[in-house]
Amino acid sequence: MNDVFTLKGKEILITGASKGIGRSIAVICSKNGAEVHITARNSEGLENTMNLMHTNGHDLHTADLGITEEVNALAKELPILDGLVLNAGIVKTMPVRFIKEEGIDVTFDVNIKGSILLIKQLLKLKKIRENGSICFISSVASKKMTVGNAIYSASKGAINSFTKSLALELAPKGIRVNAVLPGMVKTNILQDSSISEDDLKNHLNKYPIGRFGKPEDISYLVVYLLSNASAWMTGSLLTIDGGYSIS
Amino acid sequence: MENDFIEILKDVFEVDEIGFGDRFRDYDSWSSLTNIALIAMLDDEYDIIIDDKEFRGIETVEELFNEIKIRTA
Ligand SMILES: NC(=O)c1ccc[n+]([C@@H]2O[C@H](COP(=O)([O-])OP(=O)(O)OC[C@H]3O[C@@H](n4cnc5c(N)ncnc54)[C@H](OP(=O)(O)O)[C@@H]3O)[C@@H](O)[C@H]2O)c1
């Protein structure tokens, strides 16, 4: 394989890497030669991800992205990075009529504000290398609506706009910024979206490829975005959803 | 507790009257969204998480109320 796709020699940060998609991204980045720095709140989950990673030289940082002091401390601990994957995210399904202020705050704090503050700090500390790559994990929910997910969709829409705006700002430094918009991927996050088994079955009919995503499906796209193969791609919002959004 | 419970149901289903014998899935406003809202309200108000399978076995307002009583006892 042409080694333009390799991550060899690259230092990469992955947020929300204690389980789910973030864990898979960490493992697959390690297989592709990256030196991986992972973060989340749950240290046991992070340890498990560490054990799944291939080579040595990776490290973990426990931090709550919803707490500014912890975000700042994380930025200080980290080395100079070639790649960032902003993957941490939460979902709380609720009709707008019943949304509580606290629910809005926690969703936006984790899904967007924490990532913005982290990037701001890293830029201030000059810890994102020229020609680096920043990759957000947004969601197809930012484009195609399902009832009850207004706050989640709004937070992901905010990620899309921020991605494009930051791409413009960082282009002179050769730093690229893109977002991945996955459709339904089977992880624990489904439990928090209060989706019933029946709804899930009906939802599957809207996936022309005939199955929901696996975390690896997303990870391979992220590897591409972190590698030099995507050197000319910036400000892009990449849908990856088994055809859901064209069905 | 009973009054609070009835008030929650009125709010979720946007109806003025709730009877203990009512099958709540027969209300006009029943939908996957009110289903989500109801489960989320039970979590918020009573700290109980009813999973999908169990919830499907509960049909009337009274059965739901009894389930909450058992779980919060
Ligand atoms: N699964 C899907 O169908 C799907 C579809 C589209 C987009 N996405 C997006 O993909 C991303 C990953 O989702 P997933 O399915 O892998 O979810 P998941 O299994 O629930 O994992 C979420 C990750 O975010 C971390 N996290 C949550 N709150 C945090 C906080 N306050 N501070 C730091 N980290 C926090 C969690 O770690 P701790 O709990 O250890 O902190 C965990 O590692 C999310 O942004 C999600 O919106 C998922």
Coordinates of C-alpha atoms and ligand atoms in Angstrom, one line a residue:
Chain A
M1 CA 0.0 0.0 0.0
N2 CA 1.2 3.5 -0.9
D3 CA 2.3 4.9 2.4
V4 CA 0.7 8.2 1.9
F5 CA -2.1 6.7 4.0
T6 CA 0.2 5.9 6.9
L7 CA 0.1 7.7 10.3
K8 CA 3.7 6.8 11.1
G9 CA 5.4 9.5 13.1
K10 CA 2.2 11.4 13.8
E11 CA 1.1 12.3 17.3
I12 CA -2.7 12.2 17.5
L13 CA -5.2 13.1 20.2
I14 CA -8.5 11.4 20.4
T15 CA -11.3 12.6 22.8
G16 CA -14.0 10.3 24.0
A17 CA -11.7 7.3 23.5
S18 CA -12.9 5.3 26.6
K19 CA -15.4 3.3 24.4
G20 CA -17.4 3.2 21.2
I21 CA -16.2 5.0 18.1
G22 CA -13.4 6.9 19.9
R23 CA -11.9 3.6 21.1
S24 CA -12.0 2.1 17.6
I25 CA -10.4 5.3 16.1
A26 CA -7.6 5.0 18.8
V27 CA -6.9 1.3 18.0
I28 CA -6.9 1.7 14.3
C29 CA -4.7 4.9 14.4
S30 CA -2.2 2.8 16.5
K31 CA -2.3 0.0 13.9
N32 CA -1.5 2.6 11.3
G33 CA 1.6 3.8 13.1
A34 CA 0.4 6.8 15.1
E35 CA 1.5 7.7 18.6
V36 CA -1.9 8.1 20.2
H37 CA -3.0 10.2 23.2
I38 CA -6.5 9.4 24.4
T39 CA -8.8 11.2 26.8
A40 CA -12.2 10.8 28.4
R41 CA -13.6 10.8 32.0
N42 CA -13.5 7.1 32.7
S43 CA -10.0 5.9 33.4
E44 CA -10.9 2.2 33.4
G45 CA -12.4 2.6 29.9
L46 CA -9.2 4.4 28.8
E47 CA -7.0 1.6 30.2
N48 CA -9.0 -0.9 28.3
T49 CA -8.5 1.1 25.1
M50 CA -4.7 1.3 25.9
N51 CA -4.6 -2.5 26.2
L52 CA -6.3 -2.9 22.7
M53 CA -3.8 -0.6 21.0
H54 CA -1.0 -2.3 19.1
T55 CA 2.4 -0.8 19.8
N56 CA 3.7 1.1 22.8
G57 CA 4.3 4.9 23.2
H58 CA 0.6 5.8 23.7
D59 CA -0.7 7.6 26.8
L60 CA -4.0 8.5 28.5
H61 CA -5.3 11.6 30.1
T62 CA -8.4 11.6 32.3
A63 CA -10.4 14.8 31.8
D64 CA -14.0 16.1 31.7
L65 CA -14.5 18.1 28.6
G66 CA -17.4 19.9 30.3
I67 CA -15.1 21.4 32.9
T68 CA -13.0 24.3 31.6
E69 CA -10.2 23.8 34.2
E70 CA -9.8 20.2 33.2
V71 CA -9.7 21.2 29.5
N72 CA -7.0 23.7 30.2
A73 CA -5.0 21.2 32.2
L74 CA -5.3 18.6 29.4
A75 CA -4.0 21.1 26.8
K76 CA -1.0 21.7 29.1
E77 CA -0.2 18.0 29.5
L78 CA -0.3 17.2 25.8
P79 CA 2.7 17.3 23.4
I80 CA 2.8 19.0 20.0
L81 CA 0.2 17.2 17.9
D82 CA -0.1 16.4 14.2
G83 CA -3.8 15.3 14.5
L84 CA -6.8 15.9 16.7
V85 CA -10.0 13.9 16.7
L86 CA -12.8 15.6 18.6
N87 CA -15.1 12.7 19.1
A88 CA -16.5 13.0 22.6
G89 CA -20.2 13.5 22.5
I90 CA -23.5 12.8 24.3
V91 CA -27.1 12.5 23.3
K92 CA -30.2 13.1 25.4
T93 CA -33.5 12.5 23.5
M94 CA -36.3 14.7 24.7
P95 CA -39.2 16.7 23.1
V96 CA -38.4 20.4 23.2
R97 CA -41.4 21.0 25.5
F98 CA -39.6 19.0 28.2
I99 CA -36.1 20.1 27.7
K100 CA -34.4 21.5 30.9
E101 CA -31.8 24.2 30.8
E102 CA -29.3 21.8 32.4
G103 CA -29.8 19.4 29.6
I104 CA -29.1 22.0 27.0
D105 CA -26.0 23.1 28.9
V106 CA -24.5 19.7 29.3
T107 CA -25.1 18.7 25.7
F108 CA -23.5 21.9 24.3
D109 CA -20.7 21.9 26.9
V110 CA -19.5 18.4 25.9
N111 CA -20.5 18.3 22.2
I112 CA -19.0 21.6 21.2
K113 CA -17.8 24.1 23.8
G114 CA -15.2 21.7 25.4
S115 CA -13.7 21.0 21.9
I116 CA -13.6 24.7 21.0
L117 CA -11.8 25.6 24.3
L118 CA -9.4 22.7 23.9
I119 CA -8.5 23.8 20.4
K120 CA -8.1 27.4 21.5
Q121 CA -5.7 26.4 24.2
L122 CA -3.7 24.1 22.0
L123 CA -3.4 26.9 19.4
K124 CA -2.3 29.4 22.1
L125 CA 0.3 26.9 23.3
K126 CA 1.4 26.3 19.7
K127 CA 0.7 22.6 20.1
I128 CA -0.9 22.0 16.7
R129 CA 1.8 21.4 14.1
E130 CA 1.8 23.1 10.7
N131 CA 0.1 20.8 8.2
G132 CA -1.8 19.1 11.0
S133 CA -5.3 17.8 10.7
I134 CA -8.3 18.4 12.9
C135 CA -11.2 16.0 12.6
F136 CA -14.6 16.5 14.3
I137 CA -17.1 13.7 14.7
S138 CA -20.4 15.4 14.0
S139 CA -23.5 13.4 13.0
V140 CA -25.9 12.9 10.1
A141 CA -28.4 14.1 12.7
S142 CA -27.2 17.6 11.9
K143 CA -28.6 17.3 8.4
K144 CA -31.4 14.8 8.5
M145 CA -33.8 15.3 11.5
T146 CA -35.4 12.7 13.7
V147 CA -38.0 13.7 16.2
G148 CA -36.9 14.3 19.8
N149 CA -33.2 15.1 18.9
A150 CA -33.4 18.8 18.5
I151 CA -30.7 19.7 21.1
Y152 CA -28.3 17.0 19.8
S153 CA -28.9 18.0 16.2
A154 CA -28.4 21.7 17.1
S155 CA -25.1 20.9 18.8
K156 CA -23.9 18.9 15.8
G157 CA -25.0 21.7 13.5
A158 CA -22.8 24.0 15.6
I159 CA -19.9 21.6 15.0
N160 CA -20.4 21.8 11.2
S161 CA -20.3 25.6 11.2
F162 CA -17.3 25.7 13.5
T163 CA -15.5 23.2 11.4
K164 CA -15.8 25.3 8.2
S165 CA -15.0 28.5 10.0
L166 CA -11.9 27.1 11.7
A167 CA -10.8 25.6 8.4
L168 CA -10.8 29.0 6.9
E169 CA -8.9 30.5 9.8
L170 CA -6.2 27.8 10.0
A171 CA -5.7 27.3 6.2
P172 CA -2.7 29.7 6.1
K173 CA -0.9 27.5 8.6
G174 CA -1.7 24.4 6.4
I175 CA -3.8 23.0 9.2
R176 CA -6.8 21.2 7.8
V177 CA -10.2 20.9 9.6
N178 CA -12.9 18.5 8.5
A179 CA -15.9 16.8 10.0
V180 CA -17.3 13.3 9.7
L181 CA -21.1 12.9 9.8
P182 CA -21.9 9.2 10.7
G183 CA -25.3 7.6 10.5
M184 CA -26.4 5.1 13.1
V185 CA -23.4 3.2 14.5
K186 CA -24.0 0.5 17.1
T187 CA -22.5 1.7 20.4
N188 CA -23.6 2.4 23.9
I189 CA -24.8 5.8 22.9
L190 CA -28.0 4.2 21.6
Q191 CA -29.0 3.4 25.2
D192 CA -29.0 7.1 26.0
S193 CA -31.1 8.0 23.0
S194 CA -34.0 6.1 24.5
I195 CA -34.7 4.6 21.1
S196 CA -36.9 1.5 21.3
E197 CA -36.1 -1.9 19.6
D198 CA -39.1 -1.4 17.3
D199 CA -38.0 2.1 16.3
L200 CA -34.5 0.7 15.7
K201 CA -35.8 -2.0 13.4
N202 CA -37.9 0.4 11.4
H203 CA -34.9 2.7 11.2
L204 CA -32.8 0.0 9.7
N205 CA -35.1 -0.1 6.7
K206 CA -33.8 3.4 5.9
Y207 CA -30.3 2.1 5.4
P208 CA -29.8 1.0 1.7
I209 CA -26.6 -0.9 2.5
G210 CA -28.7 -3.0 4.9
R211 CA -26.9 -2.6 8.2
F212 CA -26.0 0.0 10.7
G213 CA -22.4 1.2 10.9
K214 CA -19.6 -0.4 12.9
P215 CA -17.1 1.8 14.7
E216 CA -14.4 0.7 12.2
D217 CA -16.4 2.1 9.3
I218 CA -16.0 5.5 10.8
S219 CA -12.3 5.0 11.9
Y220 CA -11.1 4.3 8.4
L221 CA -12.4 7.6 7.2
V222 CA -10.8 9.3 10.1
V223 CA -7.5 7.7 9.3
Y224 CA -7.7 9.1 5.8
L225 CA -8.4 12.6 7.1
L226 CA -5.5 12.4 9.5
S227 CA -3.1 11.1 6.8
N228 CA -1.3 13.0 4.1
A229 CA -3.6 11.4 1.6
S230 CA -6.2 14.1 2.4
A231 CA -3.7 17.0 2.1
W232 CA -6.0 19.0 -0.2
M233 CA -9.2 18.5 1.8
T234 CA -10.3 21.1 4.3
G235 CA -13.7 22.5 5.5
S236 CA -15.5 19.4 4.3
L237 CA -18.4 17.7 6.0
L238 CA -18.2 14.0 5.1
T239 CA -21.4 12.0 5.4
I240 CA -20.8 8.3 6.1
D241 CA -24.1 6.5 6.7
G242 CA -24.7 3.4 4.5
G243 CA -26.9 5.5 2.2
Y244 CA -29.3 6.7 4.9
S245 CA -29.4 10.3 3.8
I246 CA -30.1 9.4 0.2
S247 CA -32.9 7.0 1.0
Chain B
M1 CA -47.6 11.0 44.8
E2 CA -50.7 10.0 43.0
N3 CA -51.6 13.6 42.1
D4 CA -48.1 14.4 40.9
F5 CA -48.1 11.3 38.8
I6 CA -51.4 12.2 37.2
E7 CA -50.1 15.7 36.6
I8 CA -47.1 14.4 34.8
L9 CA -49.2 12.2 32.5
K10 CA -51.5 15.2 31.8
D11 CA -48.5 17.2 30.8
V12 CA -46.9 14.5 28.7
F13 CA -50.1 13.6 26.8
E14 CA -51.6 17.1 26.8
V15 CA -55.0 15.8 28.1
D16 CA -57.3 17.3 30.8
E17 CA -58.5 14.0 32.3
I18 CA -56.6 10.9 33.1
G19 CA -58.3 7.8 34.4
F20 CA -56.6 4.9 36.1
G21 CA -58.2 2.4 33.6
D22 CA -57.0 4.4 30.6
R23 CA -54.8 2.6 28.1
F24 CA -52.3 5.4 27.5
R25 CA -51.3 4.1 24.1
D26 CA -54.9 4.9 23.0
Y27 CA -54.5 8.6 23.6
D28 CA -54.5 10.7 20.4
S29 CA -51.2 12.2 21.4
W30 CA -49.5 8.8 21.8
S31 CA -46.4 8.6 19.5
S32 CA -42.8 7.5 19.7
L33 CA -42.0 11.0 20.9
T34 CA -44.5 10.9 23.8
N35 CA -43.2 7.4 24.5
I36 CA -39.7 8.9 24.9
A37 CA -41.0 11.9 26.9
L38 CA -42.8 9.6 29.3
I39 CA -39.8 7.3 29.9
A40 CA -37.6 10.4 30.4
M41 CA -40.0 12.0 32.8
L42 CA -40.1 8.8 34.9
D43 CA -36.3 8.9 35.0
D44 CA -36.2 12.6 36.0
E45 CA -39.0 12.5 38.6
Y46 CA -38.7 9.1 40.1
D47 CA -35.2 8.0 39.2
I48 CA -36.4 4.8 37.6
I49 CA -35.4 3.5 34.2
I50 CA -37.9 1.3 32.6
D51 CA -36.4 -0.6 29.6
D52 CA -38.3 -1.0 26.4
K53 CA -39.3 -4.6 26.9
E54 CA -40.8 -4.0 30.3
F55 CA -42.5 -0.9 29.2
R56 CA -44.3 -2.7 26.4
G57 CA -45.8 -5.0 29.0
I58 CA -47.4 -2.0 30.8
E59 CA -50.7 -1.0 29.3
T60 CA -52.8 1.0 31.7
V61 CA -52.2 4.1 33.8
E62 CA -52.8 2.0 36.9
E63 CA -50.2 -0.6 35.9
L64 CA -47.7 2.2 35.3
F65 CA -48.5 3.7 38.7
N66 CA -48.1 0.4 40.4
E67 CA -44.8 -0.2 38.7
I68 CA -43.5 3.1 40.0
K69 CA -44.8 2.4 43.5
I70 CA -43.0 -1.0 43.6
R71 CA -39.8 0.5 42.3
T72 CA -39.8 3.6 44.6
A73 CA -40.8 1.6 47.7
Ligands
LIG1 N1 -23.2 5.9 17.6 C1 -23.9 6.6 16.7 O1 -24.8 6.1 16.1 C2 -23.3 7.9 16.3 C3 -23.8 8.5 15.1 C4 -23.4 9.8 14.7 C5 -22.5 10.4 15.5 N2 -22.0 9.9 16.6 C6 -21.0 10.7 17.4 O2 -19.9 9.9 17.6 C7 -19.2 10.3 18.8 C8 -18.9 9.0 19.6 O3 -20.1 8.4 19.9 P1 -20.3 6.9 20.4 O4 -21.4 6.3 19.8 O5 -18.9 6.2 20.4 O6 -20.7 7.2 21.9 P2 -20.3 6.5 23.3 O7 -20.0 5.0 23.1 O8 -21.3 6.9 24.3 O9 -18.9 7.2 23.7 C9 -18.9 8.6 24.0 C10 -17.5 9.0 24.4 O10 -17.5 10.4 24.8 C11 -16.9 10.5 26.1 N3 -17.5 11.6 26.9 C12 -18.8 11.8 27.2 N4 -19.0 12.8 28.0 C13 -17.7 13.3 28.2 C14 -17.2 14.4 29.0 N5 -18.0 15.2 29.7 N6 -15.9 14.6 29.0 C15 -15.1 13.8 28.3 N7 -15.5 12.8 27.5 C16 -16.8 12.6 27.5 C17 -17.2 9.2 26.7 O11 -16.2 8.9 27.7 P3 -16.4 9.0 29.3 O12 -17.9 8.6 29.6 O13 -15.4 8.0 29.8 O14 -16.1 10.4 29.7 C18 -17.0 8.2 25.6 O15 -15.6 7.9 25.4 C19 -20.2 11.2 19.5 O16 -19.8 12.6 19.3 C20 -21.5 11.0 18.8 O17 -22.4 12.1 18.8 C21 -22.4 8.7 17.0

